[in-house]
Amino acid sequence: ERKAAEAARRLAAAVFENAQESVVVTDAARTIVMVNAAFCRLTGFAAEDVVGKPSFHLVAGASDERAQAELWAEVDAQGSWQGELWGCRKHEDPFPELVSISAVRDEHGEIINYVQVFTDISRLKASEERLDYLAHHDPLTQLPNRLLLFSRVEHALATARRDGGVVALLMFDLDRFKDINDSFGHLQGDQLLLQV
């Protein structure tokens, strides 16, 4: 039994150190007791920089005490929480992270540790922003497209109705633009559109 327990402990330690996600383990008071190698690679903090410190200092904007209290209340009540937060690196700007926090309880149901697992989602967020931009802007002119125009016009009309104001919309057309494309080619037509 002792050998089996030791083997299980070694396996758990290997999983902890070799996980690709950052892992932070805190005590019940949310003071950091250990971090894994992925945490150190992602954040630039060495273990000795953070062990013994409160875990909230790793969260950008942690000064929002109400949001922090709600998050931890959910962890304590439900046993876990998952969502997006802004993390901190040692020498860089904050970064978006997908976080999962779980409470670890003893045999009496008392919380003895919290385990926080997170991963950097900066690339995912950048891709989402790029896709949103492409969905709402013309690829040639980079101007808002018809979909975004309708959304903004609806908003302007609703605001005007609410405030008793008016909205003006100016539309113009390029006469015989098809002739330019047919005579000089689409590249020249694109250049004219960009100039207009």
Tab-separated table of C-alpha atoms in Angstrom:
chain	number	residue	atom	x	y	z
A	1	GLU	CA	0.000	0.000	0.000
A	2	ARG	CA	2.837	2.357	0.864
A	3	LYS	CA	4.535	1.654	-2.481
A	4	ALA	CA	1.255	2.177	-4.336
A	5	ALA	CA	0.679	5.464	-2.472
A	6	GLU	CA	4.224	6.609	-3.275
A	7	ALA	CA	3.766	5.710	-6.955
A	8	ALA	CA	0.491	7.634	-7.048
A	9	ARG	CA	2.190	10.633	-5.408
A	10	ARG	CA	5.034	10.551	-7.960
A	11	LEU	CA	2.525	10.323	-10.814
A	12	ALA	CA	0.521	13.280	-9.463
A	13	ALA	CA	3.728	15.322	-9.123
A	14	ALA	CA	4.752	14.446	-12.703
A	15	VAL	CA	1.329	15.430	-14.046
A	16	PHE	CA	1.480	18.716	-12.102
A	17	GLU	CA	4.922	19.630	-13.447
A	18	ASN	CA	4.334	18.470	-17.022
A	19	ALA	CA	0.883	19.990	-17.561
A	20	GLN	CA	0.844	22.541	-20.379
A	21	GLU	CA	-1.676	24.679	-18.514
A	22	SER	CA	-0.538	26.954	-15.716
A	23	VAL	CA	-1.444	25.597	-12.274
A	24	VAL	CA	-1.489	27.557	-9.020
A	25	VAL	CA	-2.293	25.843	-5.712
A	26	THR	CA	-3.259	28.001	-2.742
A	27	ASP	CA	-4.165	27.277	0.848
A	28	ALA	CA	-7.637	27.979	2.249
A	29	ALA	CA	-6.681	31.643	2.781
A	30	ARG	CA	-5.789	31.841	-0.946
A	31	THR	CA	-2.072	32.232	-0.310
A	32	ILE	CA	-0.002	30.567	-3.020
A	33	VAL	CA	1.701	27.378	-1.869
A	34	MET	CA	2.938	26.033	-5.209
A	35	VAL	CA	2.989	26.707	-8.956
A	36	ASN	CA	4.016	24.516	-11.863
A	37	ALA	CA	6.624	25.055	-14.585
A	38	ALA	CA	3.977	26.134	-17.142
A	39	PHE	CA	2.948	28.956	-14.799
A	40	CYS	CA	6.548	30.160	-14.625
A	41	ARG	CA	6.946	30.000	-18.434
A	42	LEU	CA	3.680	31.848	-19.085
A	43	THR	CA	3.944	34.596	-16.496
A	44	GLY	CA	7.700	35.063	-16.162
A	45	PHE	CA	7.432	34.739	-12.379
A	46	ALA	CA	9.688	32.253	-10.633
A	47	ALA	CA	8.056	30.117	-7.952
A	48	GLU	CA	9.885	32.055	-5.237
A	49	ASP	CA	8.383	35.315	-6.598
A	50	VAL	CA	4.834	34.194	-5.824
A	51	VAL	CA	4.834	31.437	-3.190
A	52	GLY	CA	3.595	32.902	0.085
A	53	LYS	CA	1.754	35.748	-1.654
A	54	PRO	CA	-2.010	36.135	-2.139
A	55	SER	CA	-3.215	34.720	-5.457
A	56	PHE	CA	-5.259	37.788	-6.385
A	57	HIS	CA	-2.075	39.764	-7.134
A	58	LEU	CA	-1.789	37.650	-10.307
A	59	VAL	CA	-5.089	39.033	-11.617
A	60	ALA	CA	-5.053	42.339	-13.481
A	61	GLY	CA	-7.700	44.638	-12.089
A	62	ALA	CA	-7.906	42.626	-8.875
A	63	SER	CA	-8.842	45.850	-7.100
A	64	ASP	CA	-12.480	45.217	-8.074
A	65	GLU	CA	-13.275	43.764	-4.679
A	66	ARG	CA	-16.955	43.109	-5.424
A	67	ALA	CA	-16.185	41.009	-8.505
A	68	GLN	CA	-13.489	39.112	-6.606
A	69	ALA	CA	-15.878	38.466	-3.709
A	70	GLU	CA	-18.570	37.159	-6.103
A	71	LEU	CA	-16.087	34.867	-7.844
A	72	TRP	CA	-14.822	33.347	-4.592
A	73	ALA	CA	-18.338	33.067	-3.172
A	74	GLU	CA	-19.278	30.965	-6.208
A	75	VAL	CA	-16.177	28.794	-5.809
A	76	ASP	CA	-16.989	28.226	-2.134
A	77	ALA	CA	-20.685	27.526	-2.801
A	78	GLN	CA	-20.426	25.484	-6.016
A	79	GLY	CA	-16.976	24.009	-5.548
A	80	SER	CA	-15.641	25.539	-8.759
A	81	TRP	CA	-15.729	28.502	-11.131
A	82	GLN	CA	-14.719	28.868	-14.760
A	83	GLY	CA	-14.457	31.992	-16.845
A	84	GLU	CA	-12.223	34.628	-18.321
A	85	LEU	CA	-9.981	36.938	-16.312
A	86	TRP	CA	-7.066	39.211	-17.072
A	87	GLY	CA	-3.783	37.775	-15.820
A	88	CYS	CA	-0.470	39.484	-15.135
A	89	ARG	CA	2.957	38.702	-16.463
A	90	LYS	CA	6.063	39.810	-14.627
A	91	HIS	CA	7.253	42.387	-17.179
A	92	GLU	CA	4.399	42.764	-19.672
A	93	ASP	CA	0.872	43.991	-20.154
A	94	PRO	CA	-2.077	42.012	-18.805
A	95	PHE	CA	-3.296	39.114	-20.922
A	96	PRO	CA	-6.682	37.374	-21.228
A	97	GLU	CA	-6.820	33.943	-19.671
A	98	LEU	CA	-9.350	31.149	-19.403
A	99	VAL	CA	-9.399	30.174	-15.739
A	100	SER	CA	-10.807	27.218	-13.847
A	101	ILE	CA	-10.777	27.379	-10.045
A	102	SER	CA	-11.682	24.396	-7.883
A	103	ALA	CA	-11.971	24.061	-4.130
A	104	VAL	CA	-10.270	21.061	-2.521
A	105	ARG	CA	-12.026	19.807	0.608
A	106	ASP	CA	-10.879	17.513	3.383
A	107	GLU	CA	-12.814	14.499	4.687
A	108	HIS	CA	-14.963	16.843	6.831
A	109	GLY	CA	-15.956	19.033	3.874
A	110	GLU	CA	-13.716	21.938	4.893
A	111	ILE	CA	-11.825	23.764	2.149
A	112	ILE	CA	-8.107	23.153	2.527
A	113	ASN	CA	-6.823	24.278	-0.885
A	114	TYR	CA	-7.817	25.924	-4.129
A	115	VAL	CA	-6.464	24.833	-7.498
A	116	GLN	CA	-6.378	27.410	-10.275
A	117	VAL	CA	-5.695	26.203	-13.810
A	118	PHE	CA	-5.397	28.752	-16.581
A	119	THR	CA	-4.200	29.253	-20.107
A	120	ASP	CA	-3.390	32.340	-22.169
A	121	ILE	CA	-6.137	33.035	-24.725
A	122	SER	CA	-4.550	36.138	-26.311
A	123	ARG	CA	-4.369	34.545	-29.761
A	124	LEU	CA	-7.963	33.353	-29.559
A	125	LYS	CA	-9.136	36.846	-28.549
A	126	ALA	CA	-7.109	38.433	-31.367
A	127	SER	CA	-8.661	35.999	-33.858
A	128	GLU	CA	-12.161	36.774	-32.564
A	129	GLU	CA	-11.522	40.518	-32.886
A	130	ARG	CA	-10.162	40.062	-36.413
A	131	LEU	CA	-13.161	37.965	-37.459
A	132	ASP	CA	-15.535	40.538	-35.952
A	133	TYR	CA	-13.700	43.313	-37.809
A	134	LEU	CA	-13.855	41.396	-41.099
A	135	ALA	CA	-17.573	40.710	-40.608
A	136	HIS	CA	-18.322	44.423	-40.164
A	137	HIS	CA	-15.850	46.172	-42.487
A	138	ASP	CA	-15.194	46.237	-46.209
A	139	PRO	CA	-11.929	44.422	-46.961
A	140	LEU	CA	-10.861	46.968	-49.595
A	141	THR	CA	-11.682	50.315	-47.962
A	142	GLN	CA	-11.671	49.165	-44.320
A	143	LEU	CA	-14.846	51.233	-43.914
A	144	PRO	CA	-17.851	49.878	-42.007
A	145	ASN	CA	-19.961	47.655	-44.252
A	146	ARG	CA	-23.719	47.492	-44.782
A	147	LEU	CA	-24.260	45.211	-41.754
A	148	LEU	CA	-22.518	47.660	-39.413
A	149	LEU	CA	-24.220	50.604	-41.138
A	150	PHE	CA	-27.678	49.155	-40.427
A	151	SER	CA	-26.722	48.502	-36.822
A	152	ARG	CA	-25.442	52.048	-36.334
A	153	VAL	CA	-28.453	53.598	-38.088
A	154	GLU	CA	-30.832	51.599	-35.871
A	155	HIS	CA	-28.947	52.768	-32.792
A	156	ALA	CA	-28.938	56.405	-33.980
A	157	LEU	CA	-32.684	56.271	-34.711
A	158	ALA	CA	-33.461	54.720	-31.327
A	159	THR	CA	-31.347	57.363	-29.580
A	160	ALA	CA	-33.041	60.142	-31.562
A	161	ARG	CA	-36.507	58.803	-30.706
A	162	ARG	CA	-35.607	58.520	-27.036
A	163	ASP	CA	-34.022	61.983	-26.839
A	164	GLY	CA	-36.426	63.714	-29.234
A	165	GLY	CA	-33.634	64.377	-31.740
A	166	VAL	CA	-33.277	63.857	-35.456
A	167	VAL	CA	-30.932	61.834	-37.641
A	168	ALA	CA	-29.532	62.781	-41.040
A	169	LEU	CA	-28.191	60.200	-43.457
A	170	LEU	CA	-26.169	61.185	-46.511
A	171	MET	CA	-25.883	58.699	-49.375
A	172	PHE	CA	-24.013	59.182	-52.603
A	173	ASP	CA	-23.454	57.066	-55.655
A	174	LEU	CA	-20.671	56.872	-58.241
A	175	ASP	CA	-22.353	57.149	-61.618
A	176	ARG	CA	-21.134	54.757	-64.313
A	177	PHE	CA	-18.705	53.048	-61.933
A	178	LYS	CA	-19.274	49.791	-63.844
A	179	ASP	CA	-17.854	51.524	-66.946
A	180	ILE	CA	-14.611	52.249	-65.064
A	181	ASN	CA	-14.272	48.588	-64.033
A	182	ASP	CA	-15.101	47.412	-67.579
A	183	SER	CA	-12.765	49.908	-69.296
A	184	PHE	CA	-9.796	50.087	-66.952
A	185	GLY	CA	-10.104	46.902	-64.886
A	186	HIS	CA	-11.082	46.096	-61.329
A	187	LEU	CA	-7.719	47.166	-59.883
A	188	GLN	CA	-8.222	50.690	-61.221
A	189	GLY	CA	-11.823	50.614	-59.973
A	190	ASP	CA	-10.541	49.631	-56.530
A	191	GLN	CA	-8.051	52.500	-56.585
A	192	LEU	CA	-10.860	54.941	-57.441
A	193	LEU	CA	-12.979	53.567	-54.576
A	194	LEU	CA	-10.070	54.001	-52.182
A	195	GLN	CA	-9.573	57.608	-53.308
A	196	VAL	CA	-13.277	58.387	-52.979
